[in-house]
């Protein structure tokens, strides 16, 4: 369970950073 939670947080963090980096060309509404 802890592994799944850690993996989920890692994926969400990576996705957030990716969206912030790509935000210059693709506006993201949060």
PDB file of C-alpha atoms in Angstrom:
ATOM      1  CA  UNK A   1       0.000   0.000   0.000  1.00  0.00           C
ATOM      2  CA  UNK A   2       2.770   2.411   0.923  1.00  0.00           C
ATOM      3  CA  UNK A   3       4.502   1.608  -2.370  1.00  0.00           C
ATOM      4  CA  UNK A   4       1.327   2.411  -4.313  1.00  0.00           C
ATOM      5  CA  UNK A   5       0.893   5.707  -2.462  1.00  0.00           C
ATOM      6  CA  UNK A   6       4.544   6.656  -3.015  1.00  0.00           C
ATOM      7  CA  UNK A   7       4.277   5.751  -6.705  1.00  0.00           C
ATOM      8  CA  UNK A   8       1.078   7.774  -7.061  1.00  0.00           C
ATOM      9  CA  UNK A   9       2.655  10.833  -5.440  1.00  0.00           C
ATOM     10  CA  UNK A  10       5.730  10.496  -7.647  1.00  0.00           C
ATOM     11  CA  UNK A  11       3.644  10.257 -10.819  1.00  0.00           C
ATOM     12  CA  UNK A  12       1.482  13.236  -9.830  1.00  0.00           C
ATOM     13  CA  UNK A  13       4.582  15.300  -8.998  1.00  0.00           C
ATOM     14  CA  UNK A  14       6.242  14.418 -12.307  1.00  0.00           C
ATOM     15  CA  UNK A  15       3.028  15.214 -14.194  1.00  0.00           C
ATOM     16  CA  UNK A  16       2.719  18.548 -12.368  1.00  0.00           C
ATOM     17  CA  UNK A  17       6.300  19.544 -13.214  1.00  0.00           C
ATOM     18  CA  UNK A  18       5.796  18.458 -16.832  1.00  0.00           C
ATOM     19  CA  UNK A  19       2.618  20.531 -17.125  1.00  0.00           C
ATOM     20  CA  UNK A  20       4.348  23.555 -15.581  1.00  0.00           C
ATOM     21  CA  UNK A  21       7.212  23.235 -18.054  1.00  0.00           C
ATOM     22  CA  UNK A  22       4.791  22.878 -20.966  1.00  0.00           C
ATOM     23  CA  UNK A  23       2.526  25.620 -19.588  1.00  0.00           C
ATOM     24  CA  UNK A  24       4.228  28.190 -21.798  1.00  0.00           C
ATOM     25  CA  UNK A  25       2.703  26.691 -24.938  1.00  0.00           C
ATOM     26  CA  UNK A  26      -0.305  24.889 -23.463  1.00  0.00           C
ATOM     27  CA  UNK A  27      -2.179  26.926 -20.833  1.00  0.00           C
ATOM     28  CA  UNK A  28      -3.362  24.729 -17.985  1.00  0.00           C
ATOM     29  CA  UNK A  29      -6.383  25.639 -15.892  1.00  0.00           C
ATOM     30  CA  UNK A  30      -6.214  24.196 -12.391  1.00  0.00           C
TER      31      UNK A  30
END
